[in-house]
C-alpha cells in the first residue's frame, strides 16, 4: 500500500490546456508539499500545506493552484499550460512542518506539454 | 542562488569499493542534512540524515560526515553494490521558524556501481 500516491504518473497534453495532478497520503502526516524537478534536474519546493492551510508558496505563477480538500490530499491544478511547465512533479509529506523529520515523496508525475 | 551544491554530476566506482558523494552548502542557518536516493521513474527515498550537533552518522553501509566549518558533507557507501546505482540528492533545512525549515536540494549525483 503506497504511502504517498500520485495520479496520473504520466501526462502528455497540449499548450493552453488545464490539468490536475492528484496526491493522497496514508501516513497521517499534517504537512504536504509539491516539488518540481525541471529539465536541469533541480528539485524545488512549490507549495506546502499544513492541515489544509497554505504555509509555503514559493514564486510560482498564478496558473498553479494547489487545493487541499482534507489533510490526506493535496492536488495541483495547472491552468493554461505552457511548454516550460514540462517537468516531473513530486508530492511529498512530513509529519509536521517545522521539524527536521524526513520528507516522504510520491513516485512523481511526468508532465509533458506539447 | 544554489544554497546546496553537488558539484559532481556523476560518479562511477567498482563493486566492493568505496563511493564518496560530496555536498557543499552556503546557508549557515542550515542545521539538518539529509541524503535521498532516487531510481529512475521513482520518487526520492530517504537514506540517511545528520543533525548539525553531530559530525558523523552511520547506518549499515552508509555513513554521512558533516564538517560545519567547511560547510561540507559527504556520503560514504562501503562496500558499494550494483544496486546502489542511482541518483543521490543532498538536502538541507534550517531550524524551525522562517523559510529555512523547508528542504533545499542539490542537483544530485548519478552513482554508477560497476560489477
XYZ file of N, CA and C in Angstrom:
687
model
N 0.846 -1.185 0.000
C 0.000 0.000 0.000
C 0.887 1.243 0.000
N 0.849 2.025 -1.096
C 1.748 3.150 -1.266
C 1.421 4.246 -0.258
N 2.469 4.785 0.406
C 2.243 5.792 1.439
C 1.831 7.131 0.826
N 2.506 7.508 -0.257
C 2.210 8.760 -0.947
C 1.971 8.399 -2.407
N 0.759 8.568 -2.863
C 0.438 8.163 -4.229
C -0.011 9.356 -5.046
N 0.462 9.401 -6.278
C 0.136 10.491 -7.184
C -0.497 9.923 -8.444
N -1.455 10.659 -8.984
C -2.042 10.290 -10.279
C -2.302 11.545 -11.097
N -2.066 11.503 -12.405
C -1.505 10.366 -13.141
C 0.016 10.320 -13.019
N 0.606 9.209 -13.382
C 2.066 9.130 -13.366
C 2.649 9.787 -14.618
N 1.961 9.649 -15.729
C 2.411 10.268 -16.977
C 1.262 11.046 -17.576
N 1.589 12.242 -18.072
C 0.557 13.086 -18.652
C 1.170 13.873 -19.795
N 0.600 13.699 -20.987
C 1.021 14.472 -22.155
C -0.182 15.300 -22.577
N 0.020 16.601 -22.718
C -1.110 17.476 -23.018
C -0.647 18.642 -23.868
N -1.603 19.322 -24.471
C -1.258 20.429 -25.357
C -1.179 21.742 -24.596
N -0.417 22.648 -25.148
C -0.338 24.006 -24.591
C -1.732 24.601 -24.475
N -1.940 25.335 -23.408
C -3.215 26.019 -23.229
C -4.235 25.221 -22.449
N -4.013 23.922 -22.325
C -4.960 23.095 -21.575
C -4.839 23.322 -20.075
N -5.877 22.883 -19.361
C -5.872 22.891 -17.897
C -5.819 21.442 -17.425
N -4.939 21.157 -16.477
C -4.806 19.783 -15.990
C -4.602 19.767 -14.475
N -4.916 18.626 -13.883
C -4.716 18.448 -12.446
C -3.913 17.200 -12.162
N -3.121 17.283 -11.120
C -2.395 16.124 -10.598
C -2.864 15.929 -9.157
N -3.205 14.685 -8.840
C -3.740 14.414 -7.508
C -2.706 13.714 -6.638
N -2.795 13.979 -5.340
C -1.889 13.350 -4.394
C -2.665 12.964 -3.140
N -2.381 11.748 -2.682
C -3.011 11.252 -1.470
C -1.961 10.587 -0.597
N -2.039 10.802 0.706
C -1.108 10.143 1.620
C -1.869 9.431 2.728
N -1.354 8.274 3.107
C -1.992 7.487 4.167
C -1.109 7.371 5.399
N -0.190 8.343 5.548
C 0.731 8.311 6.679
C 0.198 9.070 7.887
N -0.898 9.775 7.706
C -1.434 10.573 8.800
C -0.629 11.828 9.072
N 0.199 12.239 8.103
C 1.029 13.423 8.288
C 0.210 14.700 8.162
N 0.679 15.733 8.864
C -0.013 17.017 8.820
C 0.374 17.856 7.606
N 1.574 17.635 7.095
C 2.127 18.546 6.102
C 2.323 17.861 4.762
N 1.913 18.540 3.703
C 2.093 18.019 2.355
C 2.723 19.092 1.474
N 3.483 18.623 0.491
C 4.237 19.522 -0.386
C 4.038 19.151 -1.849
N 4.278 20.135 -2.701
C 4.522 19.866 -4.107
C 5.915 20.376 -4.433
N 6.706 19.490 -5.057
C 8.031 19.827 -5.549
C 8.037 19.673 -7.063
N 8.890 20.449 -7.707
C 9.035 20.349 -9.159
C 10.497 20.051 -9.489
N 10.707 19.063 -10.344
C 12.050 18.786 -10.840
C 12.064 19.150 -12.309
N 12.813 20.189 -12.625
C 12.791 20.682 -14.002
C 13.853 19.986 -14.846
N 14.028 20.487 -16.071
C 14.950 19.840 -17.012
C 16.398 19.911 -16.543
N 16.704 20.860 -15.694
C 18.054 20.976 -15.158
C 18.238 20.113 -13.914
N 17.236 19.343 -13.592
C 17.271 18.371 -12.507
C 17.172 18.982 -11.113
N 16.952 20.297 -11.026
C 16.751 20.881 -9.701
C 15.415 20.428 -9.137
N 15.428 20.070 -7.858
C 14.210 19.683 -7.156
C 13.841 20.861 -6.255
N 12.769 21.577 -6.621
C 12.444 22.801 -5.891
C 11.051 22.746 -5.310
N 10.916 23.289 -4.114
C 9.605 23.312 -3.483
C 8.713 24.343 -4.181
N 7.447 23.990 -4.323
C 6.471 24.916 -4.896
C 5.506 25.387 -3.802
N 4.885 24.439 -3.154
C 3.878 24.749 -2.133
C 4.005 23.791 -0.952
N 3.516 24.290 0.197
C 3.373 23.408 1.339
C 2.074 23.737 2.049
N 1.356 22.689 2.452
C 0.132 22.841 3.219
C 0.303 22.121 4.550
N -0.239 22.732 5.602
C -0.274 22.084 6.894
C -1.722 22.071 7.374
N -2.259 20.878 7.567
C -3.665 20.770 7.966
C -4.576 21.610 7.083
N -4.409 21.457 5.812
C -5.227 22.095 4.777
C -4.951 23.581 4.600
N -4.001 24.134 5.333
C -3.706 25.557 5.182
C -2.370 25.771 4.493
N -2.344 26.721 3.578
C -1.125 27.021 2.835
C -0.103 27.681 3.748
N 1.111 27.111 3.806
C 2.151 27.723 4.634
C 3.394 28.106 3.833
N 3.562 27.526 2.680
C 4.664 27.933 1.798
C 4.091 28.144 0.411
N 4.434 29.262 -0.178
C 4.082 29.499 -1.573
C 5.295 30.170 -2.197
N 6.118 29.354 -2.852
C 7.297 29.910 -3.491
C 6.869 30.728 -4.711
N 7.821 31.302 -5.378
C 7.499 32.146 -6.533
C 7.056 31.255 -7.686
N 5.767 30.981 -7.690
C 5.184 30.089 -8.695
C 4.104 30.878 -9.419
N 4.004 30.760 -10.754
C 2.958 31.501 -11.474
C 1.565 31.214 -10.923
N 0.684 32.197 -11.042
C -0.685 32.043 -10.554
C -1.449 30.936 -11.272
N -0.913 30.488 -12.394
C -1.570 29.405 -13.129
C -1.549 28.096 -12.326
N -0.664 28.040 -11.343
C -0.573 26.852 -10.497
C -1.392 27.096 -9.231
N -2.362 26.243 -8.990
C -3.177 26.428 -7.790
C -3.324 25.099 -7.053
N -2.759 25.025 -5.854
C -2.934 23.820 -5.054
C -4.276 23.860 -4.339
N -4.809 22.663 -4.098
C -6.061 22.577 -3.342
C -5.973 21.394 -2.390
N -6.300 21.641 -1.147
C -6.236 20.583 -0.144
C -7.625 20.378 0.450
N -8.390 19.422 -0.083
C -9.749 19.211 0.431
C -9.757 18.635 1.850
N -8.716 17.908 2.187
C -8.564 17.399 3.551
C -7.093 17.132 3.796
N -6.771 16.727 5.011
C -5.365 16.606 5.407
C -4.628 15.548 4.599
N -5.345 14.599 4.028
C -4.693 13.491 3.323
C -4.509 13.747 1.839
N -5.027 14.864 1.358
C -4.980 15.126 -0.078
C -4.445 16.526 -0.370
N -3.590 16.596 -1.387
C -3.135 17.894 -1.887
C -3.026 17.768 -3.398
N -3.954 18.432 -4.088
C -3.991 18.357 -5.543
C -3.367 19.612 -6.132
N -2.837 19.450 -7.328
C -2.200 20.576 -8.028
C -2.922 20.803 -9.332
N -3.507 21.967 -9.486
C -4.205 22.302 -10.720
C -3.372 23.323 -11.481
N -3.226 23.086 -12.781
C -2.423 23.993 -13.599
C -3.280 24.492 -14.756
N -3.430 25.799 -14.842
C -4.203 26.411 -15.929
C -3.298 26.834 -17.069
N -3.860 26.875 -18.255
C -3.164 27.418 -19.435
C -1.727 26.911 -19.519
N -1.586 25.622 -19.628
C -0.270 25.001 -19.613
C 0.655 25.569 -20.676
N 1.927 25.728 -20.301
C 2.950 26.237 -21.201
C 4.035 25.167 -21.373
N 4.808 25.321 -22.441
C 5.871 24.347 -22.713
C 6.824 24.219 -21.521
N 7.111 25.336 -20.871
C 8.046 25.342 -19.745
C 7.532 24.647 -18.501
N 6.262 24.270 -18.528
C 5.711 23.542 -17.381
C 6.082 22.065 -17.426
N 6.647 21.641 -18.533
C 7.072 20.241 -18.650
C 8.122 19.943 -17.592
N 7.827 18.975 -16.754
C 8.714 18.662 -15.624
C 8.154 17.426 -14.928
N 8.879 17.016 -13.898
C 8.347 15.962 -13.033
C 7.884 16.640 -11.749
N 6.666 16.372 -11.348
C 6.093 16.981 -10.148
C 5.980 15.906 -9.075
N 6.576 16.205 -7.916
C 6.568 15.252 -6.811
C 5.728 15.800 -5.665
N 4.832 14.956 -5.191
C 4.126 15.241 -3.962
C 4.947 14.664 -2.814
N 4.891 15.289 -1.651
C 5.666 14.795 -0.512
C 4.920 15.119 0.777
N 5.267 14.394 1.836
C 4.637 14.655 3.129
C 5.680 14.635 4.244
N 5.314 15.270 5.346
C 6.148 15.289 6.546
C 5.194 15.304 7.717
N 5.595 14.737 8.866
C 4.623 14.631 9.952
C 4.165 16.001 10.457
N 5.072 16.961 10.463
C 4.699 18.325 10.817
C 5.683 19.269 10.141
N 5.312 20.524 9.935
C 6.125 21.386 9.076
C 7.453 21.818 9.661
N 7.464 22.186 10.910
C 8.664 22.807 11.450
C 9.504 21.785 12.181
N 9.970 20.863 11.439
C 10.770 19.815 12.049
C 11.832 19.373 11.064
N 12.805 18.693 11.561
C 13.832 18.164 10.669
C 13.516 16.763 10.236
N 12.290 16.325 10.495
C 11.956 14.941 10.176
C 11.917 14.693 8.681
N 11.979 13.426 8.376
C 12.077 13.000 6.985
C 10.859 13.413 6.181
N 11.095 13.798 4.962
C 10.029 14.021 3.991
C 9.903 12.774 3.129
N 8.689 12.340 2.933
C 8.422 11.158 2.107
C 7.825 11.608 0.785
N 8.398 11.097 -0.293
C 7.979 11.510 -1.624
C 7.085 10.468 -2.294
N 6.214 10.971 -3.152
C 5.496 10.097 -4.064
C 6.407 9.729 -5.232
N 5.874 8.960 -6.146
C 6.685 8.455 -7.257
C 6.877 9.472 -8.367
N 6.149 10.550 -8.323
C 6.316 11.580 -9.342
C 5.262 11.496 -10.434
N 4.972 12.657 -11.022
C 4.073 12.740 -12.176
C 4.819 13.450 -13.294
N 5.029 12.713 -14.393
C 5.778 13.245 -15.529
C 4.827 14.021 -16.438
N 4.952 15.328 -16.466
C 4.094 16.162 -17.293
C 4.873 16.626 -18.520
N 4.315 16.365 -19.682
C 4.910 16.837 -20.935
C 3.891 17.707 -21.642
N 4.273 18.934 -21.909
C 3.390 19.858 -22.616
C 3.915 20.016 -24.043
N 3.035 19.755 -25.006
C 3.475 19.805 -26.414
C 2.740 20.905 -27.170
N 20.218 31.227 -6.939
C 21.298 31.072 -5.975
C 21.226 29.670 -5.376
N 22.232 28.859 -5.707
C 22.242 27.483 -5.225
C 22.790 27.431 -3.811
N 21.942 27.100 -2.870
C 22.397 27.028 -1.491
C 22.953 25.658 -1.147
N 22.601 24.671 -1.941
C 23.127 23.315 -1.747
C 23.710 22.866 -3.084
N 24.980 22.531 -3.061
C 25.675 22.234 -4.311
C 26.263 20.828 -4.300
N 25.983 20.106 -5.350
C 26.637 18.828 -5.578
C 27.389 18.992 -6.886
N 28.674 19.221 -6.787
C 29.454 19.630 -7.941
C 29.789 18.499 -8.904
N 29.638 17.272 -8.452
C 29.896 16.138 -9.350
C 28.579 15.613 -9.866
N 28.298 15.773 -11.156
C 27.034 15.253 -11.678
C 27.005 13.739 -11.745
N 28.197 13.126 -11.807
C 28.210 11.668 -11.886
C 29.470 11.117 -11.229
N 29.365 9.841 -10.835
C 30.476 9.142 -10.192
C 30.363 7.676 -10.561
N 31.483 7.089 -10.929
C 31.483 5.677 -11.289
C 32.506 4.945 -10.422
N 32.084 3.850 -9.780
C 33.001 3.086 -8.921
C 32.808 1.590 -9.192
N 33.793 0.829 -8.787
C 33.727 -0.623 -8.919
C 33.025 -1.225 -7.710
N 32.302 -2.278 -7.959
C 31.643 -3.009 -6.882
C 32.658 -3.374 -5.803
N 32.272 -3.195 -4.549
C 33.136 -3.531 -3.436
C 34.000 -2.378 -2.957
N 34.134 -1.357 -3.810
C 34.949 -0.203 -3.416
C 34.082 0.812 -2.673
N 34.729 1.868 -2.198
C 34.002 2.928 -1.504
C 33.486 3.961 -2.508
N 32.260 4.405 -2.297
C 31.704 5.536 -3.050
C 31.653 6.728 -2.106
N 32.138 7.858 -2.568
C 32.105 9.087 -1.759
C 31.393 10.164 -2.567
N 30.254 10.588 -2.043
C 29.479 11.640 -2.696
C 29.561 12.894 -1.841
N 29.838 14.005 -2.491
C 30.087 15.245 -1.770
C 28.976 16.269 -1.958
N 28.868 17.132 -0.957
C 27.835 18.160 -0.972
C 28.345 19.376 -0.208
N 28.147 20.550 -0.757
C 28.528 21.785 -0.084
C 27.294 22.671 0.067
N 27.263 23.458 1.112
C 26.136 24.359 1.310
C 26.646 25.735 1.685
N 25.808 26.729 1.457
C 26.244 28.100 1.713
C 25.477 28.765 2.858
N 24.298 28.252 3.168
C 23.442 28.888 4.162
C 23.830 28.407 5.566
N 24.346 29.306 6.379
C 24.797 28.929 7.719
C 23.635 28.617 8.660
N 22.400 28.896 8.219
C 21.230 28.593 9.038
C 20.820 27.118 8.920
N 21.358 26.428 7.947
C 21.034 25.013 7.807
C 21.607 24.245 9.000
N 20.765 23.383 9.581
C 21.261 22.604 10.710
C 20.826 21.144 10.662
N 20.229 20.756 9.564
C 19.814 19.356 9.422
C 19.998 18.977 7.978
N 20.656 17.841 7.765
C 21.053 17.463 6.409
C 20.611 16.032 6.128
N 20.170 15.814 4.908
C 19.650 14.508 4.538
C 20.205 14.091 3.189
N 20.265 12.799 2.995
C 20.571 12.237 1.691
C 19.368 11.416 1.230
N 19.012 11.639 -0.030
C 17.934 10.887 -0.652
C 18.522 10.141 -1.851
N 17.922 9.006 -2.121
C 18.334 8.173 -3.244
C 17.166 8.092 -4.201
N 17.447 8.180 -5.483
C 16.352 8.160 -6.456
C 16.687 7.233 -7.615
N 15.803 6.258 -7.816
C 15.904 5.404 -9.003
C 15.083 6.032 -10.123
N 15.400 5.706 -11.380
C 14.623 6.241 -12.499
C 13.141 5.935 -12.346
N 12.312 6.877 -12.690
C 10.857 6.742 -12.681
C 10.287 6.478 -11.289
N 11.053 6.808 -10.249
C 10.539 6.695 -8.887
C 10.795 7.999 -8.148
N 10.102 8.185 -7.026
C 10.353 9.354 -6.211
C 11.586 9.171 -5.346
N 12.171 10.268 -4.858
C 13.314 10.151 -3.947
C 12.915 9.414 -2.675
N 13.802 8.590 -2.170
C 13.562 7.903 -0.893
C 14.657 8.285 0.092
N 14.247 8.458 1.324
C 15.177 8.865 2.369
C 16.226 7.790 2.612
N 17.461 8.236 2.781
C 18.561 7.303 3.005
C 19.155 7.469 4.401
N 19.634 8.637 4.707
C 20.300 8.878 5.985
C 20.322 10.382 6.244
N 20.384 10.762 7.505
C 20.409 12.186 7.842
C 21.430 12.449 8.947
N 21.705 13.724 9.156
C 22.606 14.110 10.231
C 22.223 15.492 10.725
N 22.243 15.640 12.031
C 21.989 16.934 12.647
C 23.313 17.663 12.807
N 23.242 18.985 12.865
C 24.477 19.774 12.952
C 25.223 19.600 14.272
N 24.578 18.959 15.251
C 25.276 18.743 16.520
C 26.206 17.530 16.440
N 26.116 16.817 15.329
C 26.983 15.651 15.138
C 27.922 15.893 13.967
N 28.977 15.107 13.905
C 29.828 15.183 12.721
C 29.855 13.868 11.947
N 29.134 12.879 12.464
C 29.109 11.585 11.770
C 27.838 10.837 12.153
N 27.254 10.187 11.169
C 26.126 9.302 11.440
C 26.249 8.091 10.527
N 26.081 6.934 11.118
C 26.327 5.695 10.378
C 25.087 4.820 10.394
N 24.796 4.212 9.253
C 23.670 3.280 9.164
C 24.048 2.194 8.172
N 24.532 1.095 8.716
C 24.939 -0.004 7.843
C 26.101 0.395 6.949
N 25.902 0.239 5.668
C 26.984 0.577 4.716
C 27.104 2.076 4.455
N 26.168 2.840 4.981
C 26.109 4.273 4.683
C 26.561 5.096 5.879
N 27.472 6.034 5.618
C 27.936 6.949 6.654
C 27.928 8.358 6.093
N 27.368 9.274 6.861
C 27.397 10.671 6.448
C 28.318 11.421 7.407
N 29.184 12.242 6.834
C 30.113 13.066 7.599
C 29.755 14.531 7.381
N 29.794 15.296 8.461
C 29.489 16.718 8.361
C 30.656 17.542 8.895
N 31.116 18.479 8.089
C 32.158 19.425 8.501
C 31.533 20.814 8.469
N 31.056 21.262 9.630
C 30.324 22.524 9.685
C 31.181 23.715 9.308
N 32.434 23.705 9.739
C 33.286 24.866 9.458
C 33.510 25.025 7.964
N 33.558 23.902 7.269
C 33.759 23.941 5.814
C 32.439 23.964 5.064
N 31.330 23.849 5.787
C 30.001 23.754 5.172
C 30.009 22.649 4.110
N 30.429 21.503 4.537
C 30.589 20.382 3.621
C 30.093 19.098 4.283
N 29.394 18.298 3.498
C 29.068 16.965 3.978
C 29.323 15.953 2.883
N 29.506 14.725 3.317
C 29.770 13.672 2.344
C 29.055 12.401 2.767
N 28.731 11.612 1.779
C 28.096 10.307 1.993
C 29.069 9.238 1.527
N 29.386 8.318 2.431
C 30.265 7.216 2.092
C 29.447 5.929 2.027
N 29.660 5.174 0.984
C 28.986 3.882 0.841
C 30.082 2.819 0.740
N 30.089 1.928 1.737
C 31.121 0.892 1.761
C 30.527 -0.438 2.230
N 30.680 -1.534 1.502
C 31.166 -1.550 0.125
C 30.053 -1.190 -0.854
N 30.403 -0.636 -1.967
C 29.403 -0.269 -2.970
C 28.879 -1.518 -3.671
N 27.591 -1.487 -3.978
C 26.950 -2.620 -4.657
C 26.253 -2.107 -5.918
N 26.091 -2.957 -6.919
C 25.417 -2.513 -8.151
C 24.029 -1.926 -7.887
N 23.337 -2.443 -6.886
C 22.005 -1.929 -6.554
C 22.032 -0.525 -5.982
N 23.216 -0.027 -5.650
C 23.335 1.348 -5.159
C 23.311 2.349 -6.308
N 23.389 1.873 -7.515
C 23.376 2.764 -8.681
C 22.068 3.540 -8.716
N 22.173 4.846 -8.607
C 21.002 5.713 -8.517
C 21.496 7.154 -8.506
N 20.543 8.076 -8.488
C 20.893 9.492 -8.273
C 20.762 9.773 -6.787
N 21.774 10.422 -6.221
C 21.781 10.748 -4.803
C 21.650 12.264 -4.642
N 20.625 12.657 -3.889
C 20.382 14.070 -3.631
C 20.775 14.400 -2.203
N 21.505 15.471 -2.075
C 21.804 16.058 -0.780
C 20.729 17.112 -0.514
N 20.258 17.209 0.729
C 19.248 18.197 1.067
C 19.549 18.785 2.433
N 19.095 20.003 2.649
C 19.369 20.680 3.915
C 18.161 21.492 4.339
N 18.001 21.642 5.653
C 16.946 22.510 6.158
C 17.451 23.221 7.400
N 16.736 24.311 7.736
C 17.174 25.110 8.866
C 16.349 24.830 10.101
N 16.565 25.633 11.124
C 15.832 25.495 12.371
C 14.381 25.884 12.143
N 13.512 25.498 13.056
C 12.101 25.796 12.917
C 11.890 27.293 12.889
N 10.896 27.692 12.144
C 10.594 29.111 12.002
C 11.239 29.692 10.760
N 10.581 30.604 10.121
C 11.149 31.228 8.933
C 11.113 30.278 7.748
N 11.684 30.712 6.658
C 11.616 29.893 5.444
C 12.720 28.865 5.395
N 13.635 28.871 6.344
C 14.761 27.945 6.270
C 14.395 26.518 6.630
N 13.193 26.295 7.181
C 12.856 24.940 7.576
C 12.558 24.055 6.380
N 12.282 24.659 5.230
C 11.969 23.823 4.081
C 13.246 23.157 3.581
N 13.087 22.006 2.952
C 14.220 21.282 2.415
C 14.699 21.941 1.139
N 15.982 22.176 1.062
C 16.603 22.678 -0.160
C 17.499 21.579 -0.693
N 17.312 21.240 -1.957
C 18.020 20.115 -2.556
C 19.167 20.569 -3.446
N 20.177 19.701 -3.528
C 21.203 19.841 -4.557
C 20.696 19.253 -5.865
N 21.524 19.331 -6.917
C 21.114 18.841 -8.229
C 21.217 17.337 -8.363
N 21.903 16.711 -7.438
C 22.026 15.261 -7.486
C 23.313 14.807 -8.142
N 23.754 13.622 -7.738
C 24.921 12.965 -8.331
C 24.501 11.563 -8.754
N 24.734 11.252 -10.017
C 24.416 9.914 -10.518
C 25.563 8.967 -10.183
N 25.279 8.003 -9.323
C 26.276 6.993 -8.955
C 26.051 5.736 -9.776
N 27.103 5.275 -10.405
C 27.060 4.002 -11.131
C 28.077 3.068 -10.502
N 27.589 1.924 -10.024
C 28.478 0.917 -9.441
C 28.595 -0.219 -10.437
N 29.792 -0.415 -10.920
C 30.035 -1.427 -11.955
C 30.394 -2.773 -11.338
N 29.766 -3.837 -11.839
C 30.049 -5.179 -11.289
C 31.491 -5.600 -11.589
